[in-house]
Amino acid sequence: MNNETLILAVESSCDETSISVIQNGTTILSNIVLSQIDSHKRFGGVVPEVASRHHVEGITTTIDEALKDADVTMEDIHAVAVTQGPGLIGALLVGINAAKALAFAYDKPLIPVHHIAGHIYANHLEEPLQFPLIALIVSGGHTELIYMKDHLNFEIIGETRDDAVGEAYDKVARTIGLSYPGGPQVDKLAATGNDTYDFPRVWLDKESYDFSFSGLKSAVINKLHNQRQKQQEINIADVATSFQNSVVEVLVGKALQACADYNVSDLIVAGGVASNKGLRTALTEQCEQQDIKLSIPSVKLCTDNAAMIGAAGHYLYLENKYADMTLNGNSSLDIEMFSIE
Ligand code: KG4
Ligand code: ZN
């Protein structure tokens, strides 16, 4: 593997333990994802302490498996990249300590990576990022519009003022009786219903790229409570469609407005909710109409995985952005602070 840069990447910010080996920032040699979803399901959401324990149990075998799958050894690896934040602090620390141990034992550079930068770079694993671009970030913890004029240069131009979009999906799902994580199930149901509920579209002020989903979430919950009290029949597929249409219309509207205002013709989407079928369809249609080049990662790269951390980590490696052994997790790490000018 001469002249090839190999990054071993570690992701443990939430409920997936993942290790990947990435070649030259673009080729996935391995990407092992150990999901804890089944364990958290019975609690209706991720329990941080349970997540940390599962990471501890799974991380060593996941590292071994990722190296084996890539057919490399630690001696072949050039650097170890790891998610520093944002995320659950106990969960992050398991990955960070594993990464530190590997970097120290094998004398490799240690590279801290911002989790959302990772989600953005998931796109780069399928098609090289073209700058300038607008990134629409839609995950369980974040809803943001980010302007990037070059690699690793992040400017947040809009963000949610309350709930993240994935969080709203999961709460609505719970109210209509679906298990965690509800987002994918609401998405499936939405494909079968009609938009009969007329839920609000929250645009905030016209010039703002910020989002707000708590009002919509409350409107759905209140409507359902009212109907239940009046013993009216609730069509949950129609609720799902109406909710999803409201979310998608605002996300797509603001993302395309940002592309127009910033004179950008490349839009990328990142984060768990990027696998939403309604969002993918609406973006595909409207980007085509407006001559915007749209990139959305395939579904397996939308949810948390270490390959995306390795892709972003590769560019940080090229910039010598190394950390020392004092590296700590940061549950609210700011992507702009992490940005390179
Ligand atoms: O990016 P991610 O894997 O984790 C975070 O970094 O937050 O996103 C997880 C979120 C969850 O809220 C999940 O319900 C949501 O993404 N999600 C979806 C879909 N697939 C995952 N939401 C709507 N539609 C989907 N198809
Ligand atoms: Zn994520």
Tab-separated table of C-alpha atoms and ligand atoms in Angstrom:
chain	number	residue	atom	x	y	z
A	1	MET	CA	0.000	0.000	0.000
A	2	ASN	CA	2.729	2.483	-0.945
A	3	ASN	CA	1.795	6.177	-1.292
A	4	GLU	CA	-1.607	5.457	0.174
A	5	THR	CA	-2.764	7.258	3.306
A	6	LEU	CA	-4.681	5.009	5.636
A	7	ILE	CA	-6.735	6.495	8.481
A	8	LEU	CA	-8.244	4.351	11.215
A	9	ALA	CA	-11.361	6.165	12.411
A	10	VAL	CA	-13.355	5.802	15.616
A	11	GLU	CA	-16.962	6.967	16.173
A	12	SER	CA	-18.807	6.517	19.482
A	13	SER	CA	-20.733	9.777	20.016
A	14	CYS	CA	-24.185	8.243	20.495
A	15	ASP	CA	-25.520	4.713	20.129
A	16	GLU	CA	-23.293	3.262	17.408
A	17	THR	CA	-19.805	1.890	18.039
A	18	SER	CA	-18.037	2.177	14.714
A	19	ILE	CA	-14.509	1.693	13.402
A	20	SER	CA	-13.401	2.213	9.831
A	21	VAL	CA	-10.266	2.176	7.697
A	22	ILE	CA	-10.270	4.867	4.994
A	23	GLN	CA	-7.808	5.100	2.141
A	24	ASN	CA	-6.862	8.552	0.766
A	25	GLY	CA	-9.988	10.141	2.280
A	26	THR	CA	-12.322	8.553	-0.236
A	27	THR	CA	-12.128	4.761	-0.299
A	28	ILE	CA	-13.754	2.687	2.429
A	29	LEU	CA	-11.605	-0.371	3.152
A	30	SER	CA	-13.828	-1.285	6.098
A	31	ASN	CA	-16.671	0.300	8.066
A	32	ILE	CA	-17.930	-1.794	10.975
A	33	VAL	CA	-20.994	-0.419	12.776
A	34	LEU	CA	-22.197	-2.027	15.985
A	35	SER	CA	-25.677	-0.621	16.649
A	36	GLN	CA	-27.177	-0.476	20.136
A	37	ILE	CA	-30.688	0.415	18.969
A	38	ASP	CA	-32.257	-2.836	20.214
A	39	SER	CA	-30.886	-2.211	23.679
A	40	HIS	CA	-32.280	1.350	23.915
A	41	LYS	CA	-35.659	0.545	22.327
A	42	ARG	CA	-37.251	-0.590	25.576
A	43	PHE	CA	-36.429	2.807	27.173
A	44	GLY	CA	-37.911	4.783	24.255
A	45	GLY	CA	-34.617	6.604	23.611
A	46	VAL	CA	-30.856	6.466	24.121
A	47	VAL	CA	-29.845	6.053	27.788
A	48	PRO	CA	-26.372	7.670	28.039
A	49	GLU	CA	-24.990	5.362	30.736
A	50	VAL	CA	-26.189	2.252	28.885
A	51	ALA	CA	-24.644	3.603	25.668
A	52	SER	CA	-21.233	4.087	27.339
A	53	ARG	CA	-21.253	0.546	28.703
A	54	HIS	CA	-22.072	-0.932	25.304
A	55	HIS	CA	-19.260	1.083	23.705
A	56	VAL	CA	-16.818	-0.301	26.281
A	57	GLU	CA	-18.011	-3.864	25.620
A	58	GLY	CA	-17.848	-3.579	21.846
A	59	ILE	CA	-14.984	-1.296	20.916
A	60	THR	CA	-12.027	-3.708	21.048
A	61	THR	CA	-13.621	-6.381	18.910
A	62	THR	CA	-14.890	-3.699	16.497
A	63	ILE	CA	-11.315	-2.385	16.049
A	64	ASP	CA	-10.047	-5.919	15.386
A	65	GLU	CA	-12.860	-6.585	12.937
A	66	ALA	CA	-12.297	-3.308	11.025
A	67	LEU	CA	-8.555	-3.985	10.622
A	68	LYS	CA	-9.223	-7.561	9.553
A	69	ASP	CA	-11.932	-6.518	7.108
A	70	ALA	CA	-9.576	-3.936	5.555
A	71	ASP	CA	-6.790	-6.522	5.496
A	72	VAL	CA	-4.325	-4.180	7.212
A	73	THR	CA	-2.525	-4.016	10.553
A	74	MET	CA	-1.990	-1.046	12.866
A	75	GLU	CA	1.549	-0.741	11.453
A	76	ASP	CA	0.030	0.122	8.034
A	77	ILE	CA	-2.120	2.919	9.485
A	78	HIS	CA	-0.895	6.545	9.170
A	79	ALA	CA	-3.143	8.244	11.747
A	80	VAL	CA	-6.005	7.592	14.148
A	81	ALA	CA	-9.041	9.896	13.790
A	82	VAL	CA	-11.740	10.082	16.444
A	83	THR	CA	-14.986	11.963	17.058
A	84	GLN	CA	-14.254	14.565	19.733
A	85	GLY	CA	-17.830	15.905	19.880
A	86	PRO	CA	-20.602	16.869	19.943
A	87	GLY	CA	-22.347	13.878	21.489
A	88	LEU	CA	-22.874	12.082	24.780
A	89	ILE	CA	-19.791	12.758	26.868
A	90	GLY	CA	-19.483	9.266	28.381
A	91	ALA	CA	-19.915	7.681	24.958
A	92	LEU	CA	-17.387	10.037	23.318
A	93	LEU	CA	-14.796	9.288	25.992
A	94	VAL	CA	-14.839	5.560	25.250
A	95	GLY	CA	-13.901	6.197	21.612
A	96	ILE	CA	-11.383	8.901	22.508
A	97	ASN	CA	-9.607	6.670	25.019
A	98	ALA	CA	-9.483	3.787	22.545
A	99	ALA	CA	-8.077	6.133	19.878
A	100	LYS	CA	-5.505	7.552	22.311
A	101	ALA	CA	-4.399	4.057	23.326
A	102	LEU	CA	-3.896	3.053	19.672
A	103	ALA	CA	-2.128	6.302	18.748
A	104	PHE	CA	0.187	6.031	21.765
A	105	ALA	CA	0.945	2.323	21.448
A	106	TYR	CA	1.678	2.482	17.710
A	107	ASP	CA	3.135	6.011	17.689
A	108	LYS	CA	0.602	7.449	15.212
A	109	PRO	CA	-0.831	10.996	15.043
A	110	LEU	CA	-4.161	11.459	16.842
A	111	ILE	CA	-6.755	13.528	14.968
A	112	PRO	CA	-9.878	14.938	16.647
A	113	VAL	CA	-12.893	15.246	14.314
A	114	HIS	CA	-16.163	17.185	14.685
A	115	HIS	CA	-19.116	14.782	14.361
A	116	ILE	CA	-21.081	17.046	11.980
A	117	ALA	CA	-17.996	17.589	9.824
A	118	GLY	CA	-17.994	13.801	9.602
A	119	HIS	CA	-21.637	13.731	8.446
A	120	ILE	CA	-20.777	16.294	5.752
A	121	TYR	CA	-17.766	14.245	4.583
A	122	ALA	CA	-19.967	11.128	4.252
A	123	ASN	CA	-20.867	12.694	0.885
A	124	HIS	CA	-17.185	12.824	-0.086
A	125	LEU	CA	-16.973	9.027	0.166
A	126	GLU	CA	-19.355	8.765	-2.787
A	127	GLU	CA	-18.530	11.875	-4.817
A	128	PRO	CA	-15.854	14.536	-4.245
A	129	LEU	CA	-17.199	17.645	-2.500
A	130	GLN	CA	-17.353	20.653	-4.869
A	131	PHE	CA	-16.917	24.112	-3.330
A	132	PRO	CA	-18.533	26.455	-2.571
A	133	LEU	CA	-21.435	24.414	-1.227
A	134	ILE	CA	-24.348	24.594	1.160
A	135	ALA	CA	-24.757	21.658	3.558
A	136	LEU	CA	-28.154	20.904	5.043
A	137	ILE	CA	-27.528	19.043	8.304
A	138	VAL	CA	-30.484	17.041	9.575
A	139	SER	CA	-29.780	14.671	12.457
A	140	GLY	CA	-31.101	13.640	15.852
A	141	GLY	CA	-29.180	16.435	17.547
A	142	HIS	CA	-28.689	19.075	14.837
A	143	THR	CA	-30.536	21.010	12.148
A	144	GLU	CA	-28.241	23.462	10.437
A	145	LEU	CA	-27.427	25.147	7.158
A	146	ILE	CA	-23.664	25.433	6.699
A	147	TYR	CA	-21.816	27.381	4.011
A	148	MET	CA	-18.455	25.882	2.997
A	149	LYS	CA	-16.127	27.738	0.676
A	150	ASP	CA	-13.429	25.080	0.904
A	151	HIS	CA	-12.403	21.871	2.667
A	152	LEU	CA	-12.883	22.073	6.445
A	153	ASN	CA	-14.212	25.627	6.272
A	154	PHE	CA	-17.578	25.803	8.007
A	155	GLU	CA	-19.863	28.821	8.471
A	156	ILE	CA	-23.198	28.173	10.163
A	157	ILE	CA	-25.767	30.368	8.418
A	158	GLY	CA	-28.856	28.870	10.052
A	159	GLU	CA	-29.714	26.520	12.895
A	160	THR	CA	-32.666	25.312	14.898
A	161	ARG	CA	-33.843	27.560	17.682
A	162	ASP	CA	-35.337	24.626	19.596
A	163	ASP	CA	-35.714	20.952	18.627
A	164	ALA	CA	-33.568	19.199	16.037
A	165	VAL	CA	-35.547	17.710	13.182
A	166	GLY	CA	-34.740	14.079	14.136
A	167	GLU	CA	-35.781	14.814	17.695
A	168	ALA	CA	-39.156	16.143	16.452
A	169	TYR	CA	-39.581	12.986	14.338
A	170	ASP	CA	-38.836	10.741	17.322
A	171	LYS	CA	-41.250	12.646	19.612
A	172	VAL	CA	-44.072	12.630	17.066
A	173	ALA	CA	-43.422	8.914	16.500
A	174	ARG	CA	-43.740	8.217	20.224
A	175	THR	CA	-47.029	10.152	20.378
A	176	ILE	CA	-48.513	8.054	17.589
A	177	GLY	CA	-47.332	4.880	19.305
A	178	LEU	CA	-44.216	3.942	17.302
A	179	SER	CA	-41.071	2.604	18.954
A	180	TYR	CA	-37.610	4.267	19.050
A	181	PRO	CA	-36.110	5.438	16.757
A	182	GLY	CA	-39.369	6.607	15.258
A	183	GLY	CA	-38.036	8.708	12.374
A	184	PRO	CA	-37.736	5.878	9.829
A	185	GLN	CA	-41.175	4.533	10.796
A	186	VAL	CA	-42.867	7.940	10.430
A	187	ASP	CA	-41.174	8.187	7.040
A	188	LYS	CA	-42.588	4.799	5.981
A	189	LEU	CA	-46.084	5.661	7.223
A	190	ALA	CA	-45.943	9.079	5.548
A	191	ALA	CA	-45.686	7.380	2.165
A	192	THR	CA	-49.117	5.800	2.718
A	193	GLY	CA	-51.215	8.743	4.017
A	194	ASN	CA	-52.672	12.054	2.900
A	195	ASP	CA	-51.897	15.596	4.036
A	196	THR	CA	-55.249	16.212	5.746
A	197	TYR	CA	-54.169	17.820	9.025
A	198	ASP	CA	-52.893	21.160	7.763
A	199	PHE	CA	-50.052	21.516	10.277
A	200	PRO	CA	-48.171	24.852	10.348
A	201	ARG	CA	-45.068	25.620	8.260
A	202	VAL	CA	-42.697	27.531	10.515
A	203	TRP	CA	-40.651	29.925	8.380
A	204	LEU	CA	-39.688	32.393	11.176
A	205	ASP	CA	-38.698	35.707	9.589
A	206	LYS	CA	-38.108	35.676	5.849
A	207	GLU	CA	-34.428	36.591	5.924
A	208	SER	CA	-33.535	33.946	8.495
A	209	TYR	CA	-32.193	30.505	7.676
A	210	ASP	CA	-33.003	29.384	11.222
A	211	PHE	CA	-35.462	26.603	11.923
A	212	SER	CA	-37.982	25.883	14.670
A	213	PHE	CA	-39.717	22.537	15.074
A	214	SER	CA	-41.109	22.655	18.616
A	215	GLY	CA	-44.280	24.521	17.525
A	216	LEU	CA	-45.002	21.918	14.848
A	217	LYS	CA	-44.295	19.091	17.294
A	218	SER	CA	-46.702	20.644	19.848
A	219	ALA	CA	-49.343	21.168	17.139
A	220	VAL	CA	-49.191	17.444	16.288
A	221	ILE	CA	-49.296	16.347	19.934
A	222	ASN	CA	-52.174	18.744	20.796
A	223	LYS	CA	-54.190	17.665	17.773
A	224	LEU	CA	-53.817	14.014	18.739
A	225	HIS	CA	-54.758	14.673	22.384
A	226	ASN	CA	-57.848	16.621	21.285
A	227	GLN	CA	-58.963	13.901	18.920
A	228	ARG	CA	-58.397	11.222	21.564
A	229	GLN	CA	-60.403	13.212	24.119
A	230	LYS	CA	-63.270	13.583	21.658
A	231	GLN	CA	-62.880	9.873	20.852
A	232	GLN	CA	-62.442	10.745	17.206
A	233	GLU	CA	-60.709	8.249	14.986
A	234	ILE	CA	-57.063	9.120	14.280
A	235	ASN	CA	-55.520	8.176	10.973
A	236	ILE	CA	-51.851	7.897	11.947
A	237	ALA	CA	-50.707	7.625	8.334
A	238	ASP	CA	-52.373	10.989	7.618
A	239	VAL	CA	-50.718	12.463	10.725
A	240	ALA	CA	-47.330	11.189	9.508
A	241	THR	CA	-47.829	12.568	5.982
A	242	SER	CA	-49.051	15.945	7.235
A	243	PHE	CA	-46.153	16.254	9.709
A	244	GLN	CA	-43.557	15.152	7.168
A	245	ASN	CA	-44.871	17.524	4.488
A	246	SER	CA	-44.571	20.438	6.896
A	247	VAL	CA	-40.983	19.522	7.845
A	248	VAL	CA	-39.855	18.815	4.288
A	249	GLU	CA	-41.372	21.991	2.823
A	250	VAL	CA	-39.461	24.188	5.276
A	251	LEU	CA	-36.164	22.267	5.030
A	252	VAL	CA	-36.192	22.304	1.238
A	253	GLY	CA	-37.402	25.922	1.030
A	254	LYS	CA	-34.666	27.264	3.304
A	255	ALA	CA	-31.894	25.123	1.798
A	256	LEU	CA	-32.708	26.314	-1.733
A	257	GLN	CA	-33.065	29.924	-0.597
A	258	ALA	CA	-29.568	29.671	0.930
A	259	CYS	CA	-28.167	28.292	-2.355
A	260	ALA	CA	-29.713	31.209	-4.262
A	261	ASP	CA	-28.579	33.891	-1.785
A	262	TYR	CA	-25.013	32.531	-1.563
A	263	ASN	CA	-24.820	31.933	-5.294
A	264	VAL	CA	-24.003	28.273	-4.750
A	265	SER	CA	-24.889	25.489	-7.154
A	266	ASP	CA	-23.933	22.495	-4.965
A	267	LEU	CA	-26.189	21.326	-2.138
A	268	ILE	CA	-25.285	18.393	0.077
A	269	VAL	CA	-27.407	16.789	2.761
A	270	ALA	CA	-26.028	15.066	5.851
A	271	GLY	CA	-27.174	13.333	9.045
A	272	GLY	CA	-29.600	10.564	9.959
A	273	VAL	CA	-32.702	12.347	8.605
A	274	ALA	CA	-30.996	12.597	5.184
A	275	SER	CA	-32.254	9.049	4.638
A	276	ASN	CA	-35.859	10.343	4.782
A	277	LYS	CA	-37.587	9.407	1.530
A	278	GLY	CA	-39.935	12.409	1.481
A	279	LEU	CA	-37.010	14.791	1.920
A	280	ARG	CA	-34.909	13.033	-0.721
A	281	THR	CA	-37.735	13.105	-3.268
A	282	ALA	CA	-38.635	16.768	-2.698
A	283	LEU	CA	-34.997	17.877	-2.822
A	284	THR	CA	-34.318	15.857	-5.971
A	285	GLU	CA	-37.300	17.404	-7.761
A	286	GLN	CA	-36.684	20.986	-6.710
A	287	CYS	CA	-32.910	20.931	-7.194
A	288	GLU	CA	-33.459	19.653	-10.714
A	289	GLN	CA	-35.856	22.532	-11.417
A	290	GLN	CA	-33.381	25.095	-10.078
A	291	ASP	CA	-30.238	23.605	-11.612
A	292	ILE	CA	-28.674	22.797	-8.252
A	293	LYS	CA	-26.419	19.742	-8.030
A	294	LEU	CA	-27.677	17.655	-5.116
A	295	SER	CA	-25.652	15.053	-3.193
A	296	ILE	CA	-27.144	12.858	-0.506
A	297	PRO	CA	-25.155	9.908	0.869
A	298	SER	CA	-26.593	6.424	0.513
A	299	VAL	CA	-28.675	5.426	3.524
A	300	LYS	CA	-25.933	3.401	5.246
A	301	LEU	CA	-23.647	6.452	5.284
A	302	CYS	CA	-26.374	8.837	6.539
A	303	THR	CA	-26.549	7.336	10.032
A	304	ASP	CA	-23.588	7.449	12.409
A	305	ASN	CA	-20.532	5.579	11.148
A	306	ALA	CA	-16.745	5.879	11.400
A	307	ALA	CA	-16.114	6.008	7.634
A	308	MET	CA	-17.356	9.610	7.564
A	309	ILE	CA	-15.028	10.470	10.479
A	310	GLY	CA	-12.137	8.926	8.541
A	311	ALA	CA	-12.981	10.968	5.428
A	312	ALA	CA	-12.956	14.269	7.373
A	313	GLY	CA	-9.963	13.024	9.400
A	314	HIS	CA	-7.962	12.553	6.198
A	315	TYR	CA	-8.135	16.284	5.376
A	316	LEU	CA	-7.260	17.214	8.971
A	317	TYR	CA	-4.280	14.843	8.670
A	318	LEU	CA	-3.128	16.689	5.545
A	319	GLU	CA	-3.315	19.942	7.586
A	320	ASN	CA	-1.347	18.383	10.494
A	321	LYS	CA	-4.260	19.036	12.852
A	322	TYR	CA	-3.039	16.634	15.510
A	323	ALA	CA	-4.000	16.443	19.177
A	324	ASP	CA	-1.819	15.297	22.047
A	325	MET	CA	-2.654	12.808	24.776
A	326	THR	CA	-4.573	15.456	26.771
A	327	LEU	CA	-7.403	15.333	24.175
A	328	ASN	CA	-10.775	15.439	25.910
A	329	GLY	CA	-14.332	14.910	24.674
A	330	ASN	CA	-16.504	17.994	24.156
A	331	SER	CA	-20.249	17.311	24.187
A	332	SER	CA	-21.029	20.711	22.616
A	333	LEU	CA	-18.045	21.171	20.291
A	334	ASP	CA	-18.630	24.120	17.934
A	335	ILE	CA	-18.028	23.385	14.228
A	336	GLU	CA	-16.973	26.987	13.520
A	337	MET	CA	-14.275	26.841	16.218
A	338	PHE	CA	-13.080	23.652	14.575
A	339	SER	CA	-13.068	25.262	11.124
A	340	ILE	CA	-9.870	25.994	9.134
A	341	GLU	CA	-9.605	29.405	7.420
B	1	KG4	O1	-27.284	11.416	12.475
B	1	KG4	P1	-27.926	10.400	13.342
B	1	KG4	O2	-27.692	8.955	13.045
B	1	KG4	O3	-27.528	10.627	14.829
B	1	KG4	C1	-27.217	11.874	15.332
B	1	KG4	O4	-26.039	12.312	15.144
B	1	KG4	O5	-28.143	12.517	15.866
B	1	KG4	O6	-29.495	10.725	13.307
B	1	KG4	C2	-30.430	9.974	14.046
B	1	KG4	C3	-31.802	10.585	13.821
B	1	KG4	C4	-32.903	9.972	14.694
B	1	KG4	O7	-33.647	11.017	15.267
B	1	KG4	C5	-33.739	9.168	13.692
B	1	KG4	O8	-35.101	9.060	14.063
B	1	KG4	C6	-33.593	10.039	12.457
B	1	KG4	O9	-32.222	10.403	12.454
B	1	KG4	N1	-33.908	9.295	11.215
B	1	KG4	C7	-34.939	9.623	10.408
B	1	KG4	C8	-34.913	8.678	9.346
B	1	KG4	N2	-33.861	7.822	9.548
B	1	KG4	C9	-33.251	8.223	10.701
B	1	KG4	N3	-35.850	10.603	10.488
B	1	KG4	C10	-36.766	10.668	9.494
B	1	KG4	N4	-36.823	9.800	8.462
B	1	KG4	C11	-35.918	8.799	8.333
B	1	KG4	N5	-35.978	7.972	7.298
B	2	ZN	ZN	-24.793	11.767	13.789
